[in-house]
Amino acid sequence: MKLVPTPRFPTMFSRLPFRLLALALFATCASLLAAGLYIQHVQGIEPCPMCILQRYALMVCGVIGLIAGLHNPGRGGQNGYATLLAIAAVAGGGVAARQSWIQWYPPAVSECGPGLEYMLERFPLASSLPMIFRGAGDCSVVDWTFLGLTIANWSFLAFAAILAGLVAYLLQRRTRGA
């Protein structure tokens, strides 16, 4: 009797071409950004500076997916895109994790700080980033939830899913020897 091995999660990606995965990443990121714009412009919830940084990181992930999908590189190029994608996803996930922490444990004194645009125009980047990560008063406010999770929580999960998918793809590619 011949035993058929049970397919593992990473082998699911081995059947999909790199170009398709990269373009699916772009479509997913574009959809998430569209949802954020809907929440902002239709529901009237203004994003805080940390939300805006998460949008930038998600946009970078999507642009990397689009460029990688159009380029359809070989193994070396895929490694380059994977490195850039990992950097963007870790950065976005870090901001989302920090904002989630601020929402769970809001500062004792909650005051509205200046907006992201004002901080970047008036202060050097080295001074702006600590102010952004300290979190303005509006970064701790929970204006919207879905299934009990805030926008920052969902953002963190999206970046974690991007990283998990990237790791799964790289692991299956390594075991496949492609």
JSON list of C-alpha atoms in Angstrom, two decimals:
[
{"chain": "A", "resi": 1, "resn": "MET", "atom": "CA", "xyz": [0.00, 0.00, 0.00]},
{"chain": "A", "resi": 2, "resn": "LYS", "atom": "CA", "xyz": [1.47, 3.31, -1.09]},
{"chain": "A", "resi": 3, "resn": "LEU", "atom": "CA", "xyz": [1.06, 6.23, 1.31]},
{"chain": "A", "resi": 4, "resn": "VAL", "atom": "CA", "xyz": [0.33, 9.60, -0.23]},
{"chain": "A", "resi": 5, "resn": "PRO", "atom": "CA", "xyz": [1.87, 12.44, 1.77]},
{"chain": "A", "resi": 6, "resn": "THR", "atom": "CA", "xyz": [-0.53, 15.05, 3.07]},
{"chain": "A", "resi": 7, "resn": "PRO", "atom": "CA", "xyz": [0.20, 18.40, 1.45]},
{"chain": "A", "resi": 8, "resn": "ARG", "atom": "CA", "xyz": [1.64, 20.97, 3.83]},
{"chain": "A", "resi": 9, "resn": "PHE", "atom": "CA", "xyz": [0.61, 24.63, 3.84]},
{"chain": "A", "resi": 10, "resn": "PRO", "atom": "CA", "xyz": [3.69, 25.93, 1.99]},
{"chain": "A", "resi": 11, "resn": "THR", "atom": "CA", "xyz": [3.18, 23.52, -0.92]},
{"chain": "A", "resi": 12, "resn": "MET", "atom": "CA", "xyz": [-0.06, 25.32, -1.71]},
{"chain": "A", "resi": 13, "resn": "PHE", "atom": "CA", "xyz": [2.04, 28.19, -3.05]},
{"chain": "A", "resi": 14, "resn": "SER", "atom": "CA", "xyz": [4.18, 25.94, -5.25]},
{"chain": "A", "resi": 15, "resn": "ARG", "atom": "CA", "xyz": [1.35, 25.58, -7.74]},
{"chain": "A", "resi": 16, "resn": "LEU", "atom": "CA", "xyz": [0.90, 29.32, -8.13]},
{"chain": "A", "resi": 17, "resn": "PRO", "atom": "CA", "xyz": [3.26, 31.33, -10.31]},
{"chain": "A", "resi": 18, "resn": "PHE", "atom": "CA", "xyz": [5.23, 34.12, -8.67]},
{"chain": "A", "resi": 19, "resn": "ARG", "atom": "CA", "xyz": [3.62, 36.71, -10.93]},
{"chain": "A", "resi": 20, "resn": "LEU", "atom": "CA", "xyz": [0.13, 35.71, -9.78]},
{"chain": "A", "resi": 21, "resn": "LEU", "atom": "CA", "xyz": [1.11, 35.85, -6.09]},
{"chain": "A", "resi": 22, "resn": "ALA", "atom": "CA", "xyz": [2.71, 39.27, -6.50]},
{"chain": "A", "resi": 23, "resn": "LEU", "atom": "CA", "xyz": [-0.29, 40.70, -8.34]},
{"chain": "A", "resi": 24, "resn": "ALA", "atom": "CA", "xyz": [-2.63, 39.17, -5.73]},
{"chain": "A", "resi": 25, "resn": "LEU", "atom": "CA", "xyz": [-0.61, 41.00, -3.08]},
{"chain": "A", "resi": 26, "resn": "PHE", "atom": "CA", "xyz": [-1.09, 44.23, -5.00]},
{"chain": "A", "resi": 27, "resn": "ALA", "atom": "CA", "xyz": [-4.85, 43.66, -5.33]},
{"chain": "A", "resi": 28, "resn": "THR", "atom": "CA", "xyz": [-5.16, 42.84, -1.62]},
{"chain": "A", "resi": 29, "resn": "CYS", "atom": "CA", "xyz": [-3.21, 45.94, -0.55]},
{"chain": "A", "resi": 30, "resn": "ALA", "atom": "CA", "xyz": [-5.22, 48.13, -2.94]},
{"chain": "A", "resi": 31, "resn": "SER", "atom": "CA", "xyz": [-8.46, 46.71, -1.49]},
{"chain": "A", "resi": 32, "resn": "LEU", "atom": "CA", "xyz": [-7.33, 47.38, 2.08]},
{"chain": "A", "resi": 33, "resn": "LEU", "atom": "CA", "xyz": [-6.31, 50.93, 1.18]},
{"chain": "A", "resi": 34, "resn": "ALA", "atom": "CA", "xyz": [-9.69, 51.45, -0.51]},
{"chain": "A", "resi": 35, "resn": "ALA", "atom": "CA", "xyz": [-11.42, 50.24, 2.67]},
{"chain": "A", "resi": 36, "resn": "GLY", "atom": "CA", "xyz": [-9.38, 52.75, 4.69]},
{"chain": "A", "resi": 37, "resn": "LEU", "atom": "CA", "xyz": [-10.36, 55.55, 2.33]},
{"chain": "A", "resi": 38, "resn": "TYR", "atom": "CA", "xyz": [-14.01, 54.48, 2.59]},
{"chain": "A", "resi": 39, "resn": "ILE", "atom": "CA", "xyz": [-13.84, 54.60, 6.38]},
{"chain": "A", "resi": 40, "resn": "GLN", "atom": "CA", "xyz": [-12.23, 58.04, 6.18]},
{"chain": "A", "resi": 41, "resn": "HIS", "atom": "CA", "xyz": [-14.31, 59.73, 3.49]},
{"chain": "A", "resi": 42, "resn": "VAL", "atom": "CA", "xyz": [-17.69, 58.01, 3.79]},
{"chain": "A", "resi": 43, "resn": "GLN", "atom": "CA", "xyz": [-17.85, 57.22, 7.50]},
{"chain": "A", "resi": 44, "resn": "GLY", "atom": "CA", "xyz": [-16.00, 60.40, 8.44]},
{"chain": "A", "resi": 45, "resn": "ILE", "atom": "CA", "xyz": [-13.31, 58.89, 10.67]},
{"chain": "A", "resi": 46, "resn": "GLU", "atom": "CA", "xyz": [-10.09, 60.87, 10.28]},
{"chain": "A", "resi": 47, "resn": "PRO", "atom": "CA", "xyz": [-6.82, 58.89, 10.45]},
{"chain": "A", "resi": 48, "resn": "CYS", "atom": "CA", "xyz": [-4.23, 59.68, 13.10]},
{"chain": "A", "resi": 49, "resn": "PRO", "atom": "CA", "xyz": [-0.51, 60.00, 12.25]},
{"chain": "A", "resi": 50, "resn": "MET", "atom": "CA", "xyz": [0.13, 56.33, 13.05]},
{"chain": "A", "resi": 51, "resn": "CYS", "atom": "CA", "xyz": [-2.75, 55.28, 10.79]},
{"chain": "A", "resi": 52, "resn": "ILE", "atom": "CA", "xyz": [-1.23, 57.31, 7.98]},
{"chain": "A", "resi": 53, "resn": "LEU", "atom": "CA", "xyz": [2.16, 55.61, 8.46]},
{"chain": "A", "resi": 54, "resn": "GLN", "atom": "CA", "xyz": [0.42, 52.23, 8.28]},
{"chain": "A", "resi": 55, "resn": "ARG", "atom": "CA", "xyz": [-1.24, 53.30, 5.03]},
{"chain": "A", "resi": 56, "resn": "TYR", "atom": "CA", "xyz": [2.15, 54.29, 3.61]},
{"chain": "A", "resi": 57, "resn": "ALA", "atom": "CA", "xyz": [3.62, 50.91, 4.58]},
{"chain": "A", "resi": 58, "resn": "LEU", "atom": "CA", "xyz": [0.65, 49.09, 3.02]},
{"chain": "A", "resi": 59, "resn": "MET", "atom": "CA", "xyz": [0.99, 51.20, -0.11]},
{"chain": "A", "resi": 60, "resn": "VAL", "atom": "CA", "xyz": [4.70, 50.29, -0.32]},
{"chain": "A", "resi": 61, "resn": "CYS", "atom": "CA", "xyz": [3.82, 46.58, 0.04]},
{"chain": "A", "resi": 62, "resn": "GLY", "atom": "CA", "xyz": [1.27, 46.91, -2.75]},
{"chain": "A", "resi": 63, "resn": "VAL", "atom": "CA", "xyz": [3.63, 48.79, -5.06]},
{"chain": "A", "resi": 64, "resn": "ILE", "atom": "CA", "xyz": [6.31, 46.14, -4.46]},
{"chain": "A", "resi": 65, "resn": "GLY", "atom": "CA", "xyz": [3.73, 43.49, -5.40]},
{"chain": "A", "resi": 66, "resn": "LEU", "atom": "CA", "xyz": [2.76, 45.38, -8.55]},
{"chain": "A", "resi": 67, "resn": "ILE", "atom": "CA", "xyz": [6.33, 45.96, -9.70]},
{"chain": "A", "resi": 68, "resn": "ALA", "atom": "CA", "xyz": [7.34, 42.39, -8.88]},
{"chain": "A", "resi": 69, "resn": "GLY", "atom": "CA", "xyz": [4.29, 41.03, -10.72]},
{"chain": "A", "resi": 70, "resn": "LEU", "atom": "CA", "xyz": [4.96, 43.10, -13.81]},
{"chain": "A", "resi": 71, "resn": "HIS", "atom": "CA", "xyz": [8.69, 42.35, -13.72]},
{"chain": "A", "resi": 72, "resn": "ASN", "atom": "CA", "xyz": [8.31, 38.60, -13.01]},
{"chain": "A", "resi": 73, "resn": "PRO", "atom": "CA", "xyz": [11.96, 38.22, -11.96]},
{"chain": "A", "resi": 74, "resn": "GLY", "atom": "CA", "xyz": [14.09, 35.15, -11.52]},
{"chain": "A", "resi": 75, "resn": "ARG", "atom": "CA", "xyz": [15.17, 33.79, -8.16]},
{"chain": "A", "resi": 76, "resn": "GLY", "atom": "CA", "xyz": [17.63, 36.61, -7.40]},
{"chain": "A", "resi": 77, "resn": "GLY", "atom": "CA", "xyz": [15.06, 39.28, -8.19]},
{"chain": "A", "resi": 78, "resn": "GLN", "atom": "CA", "xyz": [12.47, 37.47, -6.10]},
{"chain": "A", "resi": 79, "resn": "ASN", "atom": "CA", "xyz": [14.88, 37.56, -3.16]},
{"chain": "A", "resi": 80, "resn": "GLY", "atom": "CA", "xyz": [15.31, 41.31, -3.63]},
{"chain": "A", "resi": 81, "resn": "TYR", "atom": "CA", "xyz": [11.57, 41.91, -3.74]},
{"chain": "A", "resi": 82, "resn": "ALA", "atom": "CA", "xyz": [11.11, 39.61, -0.74]},
{"chain": "A", "resi": 83, "resn": "THR", "atom": "CA", "xyz": [13.63, 41.65, 1.27]},
{"chain": "A", "resi": 84, "resn": "LEU", "atom": "CA", "xyz": [11.94, 44.95, 0.40]},
{"chain": "A", "resi": 85, "resn": "LEU", "atom": "CA", "xyz": [8.52, 43.48, 1.15]},
{"chain": "A", "resi": 86, "resn": "ALA", "atom": "CA", "xyz": [9.68, 42.13, 4.50]},
{"chain": "A", "resi": 87, "resn": "ILE", "atom": "CA", "xyz": [11.11, 45.53, 5.49]},
{"chain": "A", "resi": 88, "resn": "ALA", "atom": "CA", "xyz": [7.87, 47.33, 4.58]},
{"chain": "A", "resi": 89, "resn": "ALA", "atom": "CA", "xyz": [5.66, 44.73, 6.30]},
{"chain": "A", "resi": 90, "resn": "VAL", "atom": "CA", "xyz": [7.76, 44.72, 9.48]},
{"chain": "A", "resi": 91, "resn": "ALA", "atom": "CA", "xyz": [7.71, 48.52, 9.58]},
{"chain": "A", "resi": 92, "resn": "GLY", "atom": "CA", "xyz": [3.94, 48.67, 9.06]},
{"chain": "A", "resi": 93, "resn": "GLY", "atom": "CA", "xyz": [3.35, 45.86, 11.52]},
{"chain": "A", "resi": 94, "resn": "GLY", "atom": "CA", "xyz": [5.52, 47.61, 14.09]},
{"chain": "A", "resi": 95, "resn": "VAL", "atom": "CA", "xyz": [3.53, 50.82, 13.81]},
{"chain": "A", "resi": 96, "resn": "ALA", "atom": "CA", "xyz": [0.25, 48.87, 14.00]},
{"chain": "A", "resi": 97, "resn": "ALA", "atom": "CA", "xyz": [1.48, 46.98, 17.07]},
{"chain": "A", "resi": 98, "resn": "ARG", "atom": "CA", "xyz": [2.50, 50.21, 18.77]},
{"chain": "A", "resi": 99, "resn": "GLN", "atom": "CA", "xyz": [-0.87, 51.81, 18.01]},
{"chain": "A", "resi": 100, "resn": "SER", "atom": "CA", "xyz": [-2.70, 48.73, 19.29]},
{"chain": "A", "resi": 101, "resn": "TRP", "atom": "CA", "xyz": [-0.67, 48.98, 22.50]},
{"chain": "A", "resi": 102, "resn": "ILE", "atom": "CA", "xyz": [-1.57, 52.67, 22.86]},
{"chain": "A", "resi": 103, "resn": "GLN", "atom": "CA", "xyz": [-5.25, 51.80, 22.34]},
{"chain": "A", "resi": 104, "resn": "TRP", "atom": "CA", "xyz": [-5.15, 49.02, 24.96]},
{"chain": "A", "resi": 105, "resn": "TYR", "atom": "CA", "xyz": [-3.17, 51.14, 27.44]},
{"chain": "A", "resi": 106, "resn": "PRO", "atom": "CA", "xyz": [-3.96, 54.78, 26.66]},
{"chain": "A", "resi": 107, "resn": "PRO", "atom": "CA", "xyz": [-1.67, 57.47, 28.06]},
{"chain": "A", "resi": 108, "resn": "ALA", "atom": "CA", "xyz": [-2.76, 59.06, 31.36]},
{"chain": "A", "resi": 109, "resn": "VAL", "atom": "CA", "xyz": [-2.89, 62.48, 29.72]},
{"chain": "A", "resi": 110, "resn": "SER", "atom": "CA", "xyz": [-4.62, 62.26, 26.38]},
{"chain": "A", "resi": 111, "resn": "GLU", "atom": "CA", "xyz": [-4.20, 65.38, 24.36]},
{"chain": "A", "resi": 112, "resn": "CYS", "atom": "CA", "xyz": [-4.46, 65.84, 20.64]},
{"chain": "A", "resi": 113, "resn": "GLY", "atom": "CA", "xyz": [-1.05, 66.32, 19.14]},
{"chain": "A", "resi": 114, "resn": "PRO", "atom": "CA", "xyz": [-0.20, 67.93, 15.84]},
{"chain": "A", "resi": 115, "resn": "GLY", "atom": "CA", "xyz": [-1.00, 66.14, 12.61]},
{"chain": "A", "resi": 116, "resn": "LEU", "atom": "CA", "xyz": [1.56, 64.13, 10.65]},
{"chain": "A", "resi": 117, "resn": "GLU", "atom": "CA", "xyz": [1.88, 66.73, 7.90]},
{"chain": "A", "resi": 118, "resn": "TYR", "atom": "CA", "xyz": [2.54, 69.51, 10.40]},
{"chain": "A", "resi": 119, "resn": "MET", "atom": "CA", "xyz": [5.15, 67.47, 12.28]},
{"chain": "A", "resi": 120, "resn": "LEU", "atom": "CA", "xyz": [7.03, 66.55, 9.11]},
{"chain": "A", "resi": 121, "resn": "GLU", "atom": "CA", "xyz": [6.96, 70.14, 7.82]},
{"chain": "A", "resi": 122, "resn": "ARG", "atom": "CA", "xyz": [8.03, 71.81, 11.09]},
{"chain": "A", "resi": 123, "resn": "PHE", "atom": "CA", "xyz": [10.46, 69.30, 12.59]},
{"chain": "A", "resi": 124, "resn": "PRO", "atom": "CA", "xyz": [13.31, 67.22, 11.20]},
{"chain": "A", "resi": 125, "resn": "LEU", "atom": "CA", "xyz": [12.48, 63.55, 10.64]},
{"chain": "A", "resi": 126, "resn": "ALA", "atom": "CA", "xyz": [14.63, 62.54, 13.63]},
{"chain": "A", "resi": 127, "resn": "SER", "atom": "CA", "xyz": [12.43, 64.70, 15.88]},
{"chain": "A", "resi": 128, "resn": "SER", "atom": "CA", "xyz": [9.13, 63.82, 14.19]},
{"chain": "A", "resi": 129, "resn": "LEU", "atom": "CA", "xyz": [9.38, 60.04, 14.51]},
{"chain": "A", "resi": 130, "resn": "PRO", "atom": "CA", "xyz": [9.60, 59.98, 18.33]},
{"chain": "A", "resi": 131, "resn": "MET", "atom": "CA", "xyz": [6.56, 62.30, 18.50]},
{"chain": "A", "resi": 132, "resn": "ILE", "atom": "CA", "xyz": [4.62, 60.04, 16.11]},
{"chain": "A", "resi": 133, "resn": "PHE", "atom": "CA", "xyz": [5.45, 56.86, 18.04]},
{"chain": "A", "resi": 134, "resn": "ARG", "atom": "CA", "xyz": [4.66, 58.47, 21.37]},
{"chain": "A", "resi": 135, "resn": "GLY", "atom": "CA", "xyz": [1.17, 58.68, 19.94]},
{"chain": "A", "resi": 136, "resn": "ALA", "atom": "CA", "xyz": [-1.05, 61.68, 19.81]},
{"chain": "A", "resi": 137, "resn": "GLY", "atom": "CA", "xyz": [-4.24, 61.65, 21.84]},
{"chain": "A", "resi": 138, "resn": "ASP", "atom": "CA", "xyz": [-6.23, 60.70, 18.79]},
{"chain": "A", "resi": 139, "resn": "CYS", "atom": "CA", "xyz": [-4.07, 57.59, 18.22]},
{"chain": "A", "resi": 140, "resn": "SER", "atom": "CA", "xyz": [-5.45, 56.01, 21.40]},
{"chain": "A", "resi": 141, "resn": "VAL", "atom": "CA", "xyz": [-9.10, 56.60, 20.50]},
{"chain": "A", "resi": 142, "resn": "VAL", "atom": "CA", "xyz": [-11.03, 53.61, 19.14]},
{"chain": "A", "resi": 143, "resn": "ASP", "atom": "CA", "xyz": [-13.53, 54.99, 16.63]},
{"chain": "A", "resi": 144, "resn": "TRP", "atom": "CA", "xyz": [-14.25, 51.82, 14.66]},
{"chain": "A", "resi": 145, "resn": "THR", "atom": "CA", "xyz": [-14.23, 48.08, 15.32]},
{"chain": "A", "resi": 146, "resn": "PHE", "atom": "CA", "xyz": [-15.08, 44.99, 13.34]},
{"chain": "A", "resi": 147, "resn": "LEU", "atom": "CA", "xyz": [-15.42, 41.62, 15.09]},
{"chain": "A", "resi": 148, "resn": "GLY", "atom": "CA", "xyz": [-14.04, 43.27, 18.21]},
{"chain": "A", "resi": 149, "resn": "LEU", "atom": "CA", "xyz": [-10.79, 44.39, 16.56]},
{"chain": "A", "resi": 150, "resn": "THR", "atom": "CA", "xyz": [-9.75, 47.98, 15.87]},
{"chain": "A", "resi": 151, "resn": "ILE", "atom": "CA", "xyz": [-8.34, 49.28, 12.60]},
{"chain": "A", "resi": 152, "resn": "ALA", "atom": "CA", "xyz": [-4.84, 49.05, 14.09]},
{"chain": "A", "resi": 153, "resn": "ASN", "atom": "CA", "xyz": [-5.46, 45.41, 15.08]},
{"chain": "A", "resi": 154, "resn": "TRP", "atom": "CA", "xyz": [-6.66, 44.55, 11.57]},
{"chain": "A", "resi": 155, "resn": "SER", "atom": "CA", "xyz": [-3.70, 46.40, 10.10]},
{"chain": "A", "resi": 156, "resn": "PHE", "atom": "CA", "xyz": [-1.32, 44.36, 12.25]},
{"chain": "A", "resi": 157, "resn": "LEU", "atom": "CA", "xyz": [-3.02, 41.15, 11.11]},
{"chain": "A", "resi": 158, "resn": "ALA", "atom": "CA", "xyz": [-2.69, 42.22, 7.47]},
{"chain": "A", "resi": 159, "resn": "PHE", "atom": "CA", "xyz": [1.04, 42.87, 7.83]},
{"chain": "A", "resi": 160, "resn": "ALA", "atom": "CA", "xyz": [1.46, 39.60, 9.74]},
{"chain": "A", "resi": 161, "resn": "ALA", "atom": "CA", "xyz": [-0.38, 37.76, 6.94]},
{"chain": "A", "resi": 162, "resn": "ILE", "atom": "CA", "xyz": [1.91, 39.36, 4.34]},
{"chain": "A", "resi": 163, "resn": "LEU", "atom": "CA", "xyz": [4.95, 38.19, 6.31]},
{"chain": "A", "resi": 164, "resn": "ALA", "atom": "CA", "xyz": [3.51, 34.71, 6.87]},
{"chain": "A", "resi": 165, "resn": "GLY", "atom": "CA", "xyz": [2.71, 34.35, 3.17]},
{"chain": "A", "resi": 166, "resn": "LEU", "atom": "CA", "xyz": [6.19, 35.55, 2.25]},
{"chain": "A", "resi": 167, "resn": "VAL", "atom": "CA", "xyz": [7.86, 33.09, 4.63]},
{"chain": "A", "resi": 168, "resn": "ALA", "atom": "CA", "xyz": [5.64, 30.24, 3.40]},
{"chain": "A", "resi": 169, "resn": "TYR", "atom": "CA", "xyz": [6.50, 31.03, -0.23]},
{"chain": "A", "resi": 170, "resn": "LEU", "atom": "CA", "xyz": [10.23, 31.24, 0.46]},
{"chain": "A", "resi": 171, "resn": "LEU", "atom": "CA", "xyz": [10.20, 28.00, 2.48]},
{"chain": "A", "resi": 172, "resn": "GLN", "atom": "CA", "xyz": [8.33, 26.06, -0.19]},
{"chain": "A", "resi": 173, "resn": "ARG", "atom": "CA", "xyz": [10.63, 27.45, -2.88]},
{"chain": "A", "resi": 174, "resn": "ARG", "atom": "CA", "xyz": [13.65, 26.34, -0.88]},
{"chain": "A", "resi": 175, "resn": "THR", "atom": "CA", "xyz": [12.30, 22.82, -0.30]},
{"chain": "A", "resi": 176, "resn": "ARG", "atom": "CA", "xyz": [11.26, 22.57, -3.94]},
{"chain": "A", "resi": 177, "resn": "GLY", "atom": "CA", "xyz": [14.72, 23.69, -5.05]},
{"chain": "A", "resi": 178, "resn": "ALA", "atom": "CA", "xyz": [13.34, 26.12, -7.62]}
]
